[in-house]
Amino acid sequence: MKKSTKFMIGGGVIVVLLVLAGSFAMVNGFFSSEEDTHPPCGKLPKQSEVNDAIETHPDMVNDIEALGEDVIVNVGTPCENFEDQALIEVLYDSKADREAISNYLGRSEGFGVPVHLVKR
């Protein structure tokens, strides 16, 4: 076999391996940003509604905060120009915390207002 044919076959194998490794990495979340988005700023509920949601769901707040050592649930105001609009902000430290929070929220009825997960 010619040297150029061997080089082309070897190069093709390398390309296939790189594509497979990249696909594996994407499927397993190695390239994910772990950033959640929230509804547009003009669509968020009033801060008083979010305060009420937290006050009427103290068990949920406690359950979520118990999912990780430094998990905190509070009222977040992510939009500078919409100071009266808010959401529930859940601060967490690790990927394991995030997964536990997401799983919990997926099984619960929710707060009735948007929840935004924020990695510290």
Short mmCIF file of N, CA and C in Angstrom, two decimals:
data_model
loop_
_atom_site.label_atom_id
_atom_site.label_comp_id
_atom_site.label_asym_id
_atom_site.label_seq_id
_atom_site.Cartn_x
_atom_site.Cartn_y
_atom_site.Cartn_z
N MET A 1 0.84 -1.16 0.00
CA MET A 1 0.00 0.00 0.00
C MET A 1 0.90 1.24 0.00
N LYS A 2 0.43 2.29 -0.72
CA LYS A 2 1.21 3.52 -0.79
C LYS A 2 1.17 4.26 0.53
N LYS A 3 2.20 5.05 0.74
CA LYS A 3 2.28 5.85 1.96
C LYS A 3 1.12 6.82 2.06
N SER A 4 0.71 7.45 0.96
CA SER A 4 -0.39 8.43 0.99
C SER A 4 -1.72 7.75 1.32
N THR A 5 -1.92 6.51 0.89
CA THR A 5 -3.15 5.78 1.21
C THR A 5 -3.21 5.46 2.69
N LYS A 6 -2.08 5.02 3.26
CA LYS A 6 -2.02 4.73 4.69
C LYS A 6 -2.30 6.00 5.50
N PHE A 7 -1.74 7.13 5.04
CA PHE A 7 -1.95 8.40 5.74
C PHE A 7 -3.41 8.81 5.71
N MET A 8 -4.08 8.63 4.57
CA MET A 8 -5.49 8.99 4.44
C MET A 8 -6.36 8.10 5.33
N ILE A 9 -6.07 6.81 5.39
CA ILE A 9 -6.83 5.89 6.24
C ILE A 9 -6.61 6.24 7.72
N GLY A 10 -5.37 6.48 8.09
CA GLY A 10 -5.06 6.85 9.47
C GLY A 10 -5.72 8.16 9.86
N GLY A 11 -5.71 9.12 8.96
CA GLY A 11 -6.36 10.41 9.22
C GLY A 11 -7.87 10.25 9.37
N GLY A 12 -8.47 9.39 8.56
CA GLY A 12 -9.91 9.13 8.66
C GLY A 12 -10.28 8.50 9.98
N VAL A 13 -9.45 7.58 10.44
CA VAL A 13 -9.70 6.93 11.73
C VAL A 13 -9.63 7.96 12.86
N ILE A 14 -8.66 8.85 12.79
CA ILE A 14 -8.52 9.89 13.81
C ILE A 14 -9.74 10.80 13.82
N VAL A 15 -10.21 11.19 12.64
CA VAL A 15 -11.39 12.05 12.55
C VAL A 15 -12.61 11.35 13.16
N VAL A 16 -12.80 10.09 12.84
CA VAL A 16 -13.93 9.33 13.39
C VAL A 16 -13.83 9.26 14.91
N LEU A 17 -12.64 8.99 15.44
CA LEU A 17 -12.45 8.94 16.88
C LEU A 17 -12.73 10.29 17.54
N LEU A 18 -12.31 11.38 16.92
CA LEU A 18 -12.58 12.71 17.47
C LEU A 18 -14.07 13.02 17.46
N VAL A 19 -14.77 12.65 16.41
CA VAL A 19 -16.21 12.87 16.34
C VAL A 19 -16.92 12.06 17.42
N LEU A 20 -16.52 10.81 17.59
CA LEU A 20 -17.12 9.97 18.63
C LEU A 20 -16.85 10.53 20.03
N ALA A 21 -15.63 10.97 20.28
CA ALA A 21 -15.29 11.53 21.59
C ALA A 21 -16.07 12.82 21.84
N GLY A 22 -16.20 13.67 20.83
CA GLY A 22 -16.98 14.90 20.97
C GLY A 22 -18.44 14.62 21.22
N SER A 23 -18.99 13.64 20.51
CA SER A 23 -20.39 13.26 20.73
C SER A 23 -20.60 12.73 22.14
N PHE A 24 -19.69 11.89 22.60
CA PHE A 24 -19.77 11.36 23.96
C PHE A 24 -19.74 12.49 24.98
N ALA A 25 -18.84 13.45 24.77
CA ALA A 25 -18.71 14.57 25.70
C ALA A 25 -19.97 15.42 25.73
N MET A 26 -20.58 15.67 24.58
CA MET A 26 -21.80 16.48 24.54
C MET A 26 -22.95 15.76 25.22
N VAL A 27 -23.11 14.48 24.95
CA VAL A 27 -24.20 13.71 25.55
C VAL A 27 -24.08 13.66 27.06
N ASN A 28 -22.87 13.61 27.56
CA ASN A 28 -22.65 13.52 29.00
C ASN A 28 -22.49 14.87 29.68
N GLY A 29 -22.75 15.96 28.96
CA GLY A 29 -22.79 17.27 29.58
C GLY A 29 -21.45 17.95 29.81
N PHE A 30 -20.40 17.47 29.17
CA PHE A 30 -19.09 18.10 29.40
C PHE A 30 -19.01 19.50 28.81
N PHE A 31 -19.85 19.80 27.83
CA PHE A 31 -19.81 21.12 27.19
C PHE A 31 -21.02 21.98 27.56
N SER A 32 -21.84 21.55 28.50
CA SER A 32 -23.01 22.34 28.87
C SER A 32 -22.59 23.49 29.76
N SER A 33 -23.37 24.56 29.72
CA SER A 33 -23.00 25.75 30.48
C SER A 33 -23.62 25.76 31.88
N GLU A 34 -24.62 24.95 32.12
CA GLU A 34 -25.33 24.90 33.39
C GLU A 34 -25.95 26.25 33.73
N GLU A 35 -26.21 27.07 32.75
CA GLU A 35 -26.88 28.33 33.01
C GLU A 35 -28.33 28.19 32.60
N ASP A 36 -29.21 28.52 33.52
CA ASP A 36 -30.63 28.53 33.21
C ASP A 36 -31.00 29.93 32.77
N THR A 37 -32.00 29.98 31.94
CA THR A 37 -32.53 31.28 31.57
C THR A 37 -33.83 31.48 32.33
N HIS A 38 -34.25 32.70 32.42
CA HIS A 38 -35.53 33.00 33.06
C HIS A 38 -36.40 33.69 32.04
N PRO A 39 -37.69 33.83 32.32
CA PRO A 39 -38.57 34.54 31.39
C PRO A 39 -38.04 35.95 31.14
N PRO A 40 -38.44 36.55 30.04
CA PRO A 40 -38.00 37.92 29.76
C PRO A 40 -38.36 38.85 30.91
N CYS A 41 -37.53 39.86 31.11
CA CYS A 41 -37.70 40.75 32.26
C CYS A 41 -39.09 41.37 32.33
N GLY A 42 -39.67 41.74 31.24
CA GLY A 42 -41.00 42.34 31.26
C GLY A 42 -42.11 41.36 31.58
N LYS A 43 -41.80 40.06 31.62
CA LYS A 43 -42.81 39.03 31.86
C LYS A 43 -42.74 38.42 33.26
N LEU A 44 -41.80 38.84 34.08
CA LEU A 44 -41.66 38.30 35.42
C LEU A 44 -42.79 38.81 36.32
N PRO A 45 -43.17 38.03 37.34
CA PRO A 45 -44.21 38.48 38.26
C PRO A 45 -43.71 39.60 39.17
N LYS A 46 -44.65 40.25 39.82
CA LYS A 46 -44.29 41.31 40.78
C LYS A 46 -43.58 40.68 41.98
N GLN A 47 -42.72 41.46 42.59
CA GLN A 47 -41.95 40.98 43.74
C GLN A 47 -42.87 40.53 44.87
N SER A 48 -43.99 41.17 45.05
CA SER A 48 -44.93 40.79 46.11
C SER A 48 -45.49 39.38 45.87
N GLU A 49 -45.72 39.02 44.59
CA GLU A 49 -46.20 37.67 44.27
C GLU A 49 -45.15 36.61 44.62
N VAL A 50 -43.89 36.93 44.35
CA VAL A 50 -42.81 35.99 44.64
C VAL A 50 -42.64 35.85 46.16
N ASN A 51 -42.72 36.96 46.89
CA ASN A 51 -42.67 36.89 48.35
C ASN A 51 -43.80 36.01 48.89
N ASP A 52 -45.01 36.20 48.35
CA ASP A 52 -46.15 35.38 48.77
C ASP A 52 -45.92 33.90 48.48
N ALA A 53 -45.34 33.60 47.31
CA ALA A 53 -45.08 32.21 46.94
C ALA A 53 -44.12 31.55 47.91
N ILE A 54 -43.09 32.28 48.33
CA ILE A 54 -42.14 31.73 49.30
C ILE A 54 -42.80 31.55 50.66
N GLU A 55 -43.60 32.52 51.06
CA GLU A 55 -44.27 32.44 52.36
C GLU A 55 -45.30 31.31 52.42
N THR A 56 -45.97 31.03 51.30
CA THR A 56 -47.00 29.99 51.31
C THR A 56 -46.45 28.59 51.04
N HIS A 57 -45.16 28.50 50.73
CA HIS A 57 -44.53 27.19 50.47
C HIS A 57 -43.27 26.99 51.32
N PRO A 58 -43.36 27.17 52.63
CA PRO A 58 -42.14 27.04 53.45
C PRO A 58 -41.56 25.63 53.43
N ASP A 59 -42.41 24.62 53.28
CA ASP A 59 -41.90 23.24 53.22
C ASP A 59 -41.03 23.03 51.97
N MET A 60 -41.48 23.60 50.85
CA MET A 60 -40.68 23.48 49.62
C MET A 60 -39.33 24.18 49.77
N VAL A 61 -39.36 25.36 50.36
CA VAL A 61 -38.11 26.11 50.58
C VAL A 61 -37.17 25.27 51.44
N ASN A 62 -37.68 24.71 52.52
CA ASN A 62 -36.85 23.89 53.41
C ASN A 62 -36.34 22.64 52.71
N ASP A 63 -37.22 21.98 51.92
CA ASP A 63 -36.80 20.78 51.19
C ASP A 63 -35.68 21.09 50.20
N ILE A 64 -35.82 22.19 49.48
CA ILE A 64 -34.80 22.56 48.49
C ILE A 64 -33.49 22.91 49.19
N GLU A 65 -33.56 23.68 50.25
CA GLU A 65 -32.33 24.07 50.95
C GLU A 65 -31.65 22.87 51.60
N ALA A 66 -32.40 21.83 51.91
CA ALA A 66 -31.83 20.62 52.50
C ALA A 66 -31.13 19.74 51.47
N LEU A 67 -31.27 20.06 50.19
CA LEU A 67 -30.67 19.24 49.14
C LEU A 67 -29.15 19.43 49.02
N GLY A 68 -28.63 20.50 49.56
CA GLY A 68 -27.20 20.76 49.49
C GLY A 68 -26.77 21.62 50.66
N GLU A 69 -25.52 21.50 51.01
CA GLU A 69 -25.01 22.21 52.19
C GLU A 69 -25.16 23.72 52.09
N ASP A 70 -24.94 24.27 50.92
CA ASP A 70 -25.00 25.72 50.75
C ASP A 70 -26.07 26.16 49.77
N VAL A 71 -27.14 25.39 49.64
CA VAL A 71 -28.24 25.75 48.76
C VAL A 71 -29.11 26.78 49.48
N ILE A 72 -29.41 27.88 48.79
CA ILE A 72 -30.20 28.96 49.38
C ILE A 72 -31.33 29.33 48.41
N VAL A 73 -32.53 29.48 48.97
CA VAL A 73 -33.70 29.93 48.20
C VAL A 73 -34.03 31.34 48.65
N ASN A 74 -34.14 32.26 47.69
CA ASN A 74 -34.51 33.63 48.03
C ASN A 74 -35.24 34.29 46.88
N VAL A 75 -35.65 35.52 47.07
CA VAL A 75 -36.28 36.31 46.02
C VAL A 75 -35.17 36.97 45.22
N GLY A 76 -35.20 36.75 43.91
CA GLY A 76 -34.19 37.35 43.05
C GLY A 76 -34.79 38.39 42.14
N THR A 77 -34.06 39.46 41.93
CA THR A 77 -34.47 40.51 40.99
C THR A 77 -33.38 40.65 39.94
N PRO A 78 -33.43 39.81 38.90
CA PRO A 78 -32.34 39.76 37.93
C PRO A 78 -32.32 40.89 36.90
N CYS A 79 -33.36 41.71 36.87
CA CYS A 79 -33.45 42.73 35.82
C CYS A 79 -33.36 44.13 36.40
N GLU A 80 -32.33 44.86 36.03
CA GLU A 80 -32.08 46.19 36.58
C GLU A 80 -33.22 47.17 36.29
N ASN A 81 -33.77 47.14 35.10
CA ASN A 81 -34.79 48.10 34.71
C ASN A 81 -36.20 47.71 35.13
N PHE A 82 -36.34 46.56 35.77
CA PHE A 82 -37.64 46.06 36.20
C PHE A 82 -37.53 45.69 37.68
N GLU A 83 -37.30 46.67 38.52
CA GLU A 83 -37.01 46.44 39.93
C GLU A 83 -38.16 45.81 40.70
N ASP A 84 -39.41 46.01 40.27
CA ASP A 84 -40.55 45.44 40.98
C ASP A 84 -40.87 44.02 40.50
N GLN A 85 -40.14 43.53 39.53
CA GLN A 85 -40.38 42.19 39.03
C GLN A 85 -39.31 41.25 39.57
N ALA A 86 -39.73 40.02 39.88
CA ALA A 86 -38.82 39.11 40.55
C ALA A 86 -39.11 37.67 40.17
N LEU A 87 -38.32 36.78 40.75
CA LEU A 87 -38.50 35.34 40.61
C LEU A 87 -37.86 34.68 41.83
N ILE A 88 -38.07 33.39 41.94
CA ILE A 88 -37.41 32.66 43.03
C ILE A 88 -36.05 32.25 42.52
N GLU A 89 -35.04 32.59 43.26
CA GLU A 89 -33.66 32.30 42.90
C GLU A 89 -33.14 31.21 43.84
N VAL A 90 -32.58 30.16 43.24
CA VAL A 90 -31.99 29.08 44.03
C VAL A 90 -30.50 29.07 43.75
N LEU A 91 -29.72 29.40 44.76
CA LEU A 91 -28.26 29.43 44.63
C LEU A 91 -27.70 28.07 45.03
N TYR A 92 -26.76 27.57 44.25
CA TYR A 92 -26.16 26.27 44.54
C TYR A 92 -24.69 26.30 44.17
N ASP A 93 -23.93 25.30 44.65
CA ASP A 93 -22.49 25.27 44.42
C ASP A 93 -22.02 24.19 43.45
N SER A 94 -22.63 23.03 43.46
CA SER A 94 -22.08 21.92 42.69
C SER A 94 -23.07 21.35 41.69
N LYS A 95 -22.54 20.59 40.76
CA LYS A 95 -23.38 19.92 39.76
C LYS A 95 -24.35 18.95 40.45
N ALA A 96 -23.90 18.29 41.51
CA ALA A 96 -24.77 17.37 42.25
C ALA A 96 -25.93 18.14 42.89
N ASP A 97 -25.66 19.33 43.43
CA ASP A 97 -26.73 20.17 44.00
C ASP A 97 -27.74 20.53 42.91
N ARG A 98 -27.24 20.94 41.77
CA ARG A 98 -28.10 21.35 40.66
C ARG A 98 -29.00 20.20 40.22
N GLU A 99 -28.42 19.02 40.09
CA GLU A 99 -29.22 17.85 39.68
C GLU A 99 -30.29 17.53 40.71
N ALA A 100 -29.93 17.59 41.99
CA ALA A 100 -30.90 17.31 43.05
C ALA A 100 -32.03 18.34 43.04
N ILE A 101 -31.69 19.60 42.85
CA ILE A 101 -32.70 20.67 42.81
C ILE A 101 -33.62 20.48 41.60
N SER A 102 -33.03 20.23 40.45
CA SER A 102 -33.82 20.02 39.23
C SER A 102 -34.76 18.83 39.38
N ASN A 103 -34.25 17.74 39.94
CA ASN A 103 -35.09 16.56 40.16
C ASN A 103 -36.24 16.86 41.10
N TYR A 104 -35.94 17.56 42.18
CA TYR A 104 -36.98 17.92 43.14
C TYR A 104 -38.05 18.78 42.47
N LEU A 105 -37.63 19.82 41.77
CA LEU A 105 -38.58 20.72 41.12
C LEU A 105 -39.41 19.99 40.06
N GLY A 106 -38.79 19.03 39.40
CA GLY A 106 -39.51 18.25 38.38
C GLY A 106 -40.59 17.36 38.97
N ARG A 107 -40.45 17.01 40.24
CA ARG A 107 -41.44 16.14 40.91
C ARG A 107 -42.47 16.94 41.69
N SER A 108 -42.23 18.23 41.90
CA SER A 108 -43.12 19.03 42.75
C SER A 108 -44.13 19.80 41.90
N GLU A 109 -45.09 20.38 42.59
CA GLU A 109 -46.09 21.21 41.91
C GLU A 109 -45.56 22.62 41.64
N GLY A 110 -44.46 22.97 42.26
CA GLY A 110 -43.85 24.27 42.03
C GLY A 110 -44.39 25.35 42.95
N PHE A 111 -43.84 26.53 42.79
CA PHE A 111 -44.20 27.68 43.61
C PHE A 111 -45.31 28.51 42.96
N GLY A 112 -45.53 28.33 41.68
CA GLY A 112 -46.50 29.15 40.97
C GLY A 112 -45.88 30.40 40.36
N VAL A 113 -44.58 30.56 40.54
CA VAL A 113 -43.81 31.66 39.94
C VAL A 113 -42.52 31.05 39.39
N PRO A 114 -41.84 31.76 38.48
CA PRO A 114 -40.60 31.22 37.92
C PRO A 114 -39.51 30.98 38.97
N VAL A 115 -38.75 29.91 38.75
CA VAL A 115 -37.60 29.57 39.59
C VAL A 115 -36.36 29.61 38.70
N HIS A 116 -35.34 30.28 39.17
CA HIS A 116 -34.09 30.42 38.41
C HIS A 116 -32.95 29.83 39.22
N LEU A 117 -32.27 28.83 38.66
CA LEU A 117 -31.12 28.21 39.33
C LEU A 117 -29.86 29.00 38.98
N VAL A 118 -29.09 29.34 40.00
CA VAL A 118 -27.89 30.15 39.80
C VAL A 118 -26.71 29.49 40.49
N LYS A 119 -25.69 29.14 39.71
CA LYS A 119 -24.48 28.58 40.29
C LYS A 119 -23.60 29.72 40.82
N ARG A 120 -23.11 29.51 42.04
CA ARG A 120 -22.21 30.52 42.63
C ARG A 120 -20.82 30.35 42.12
#
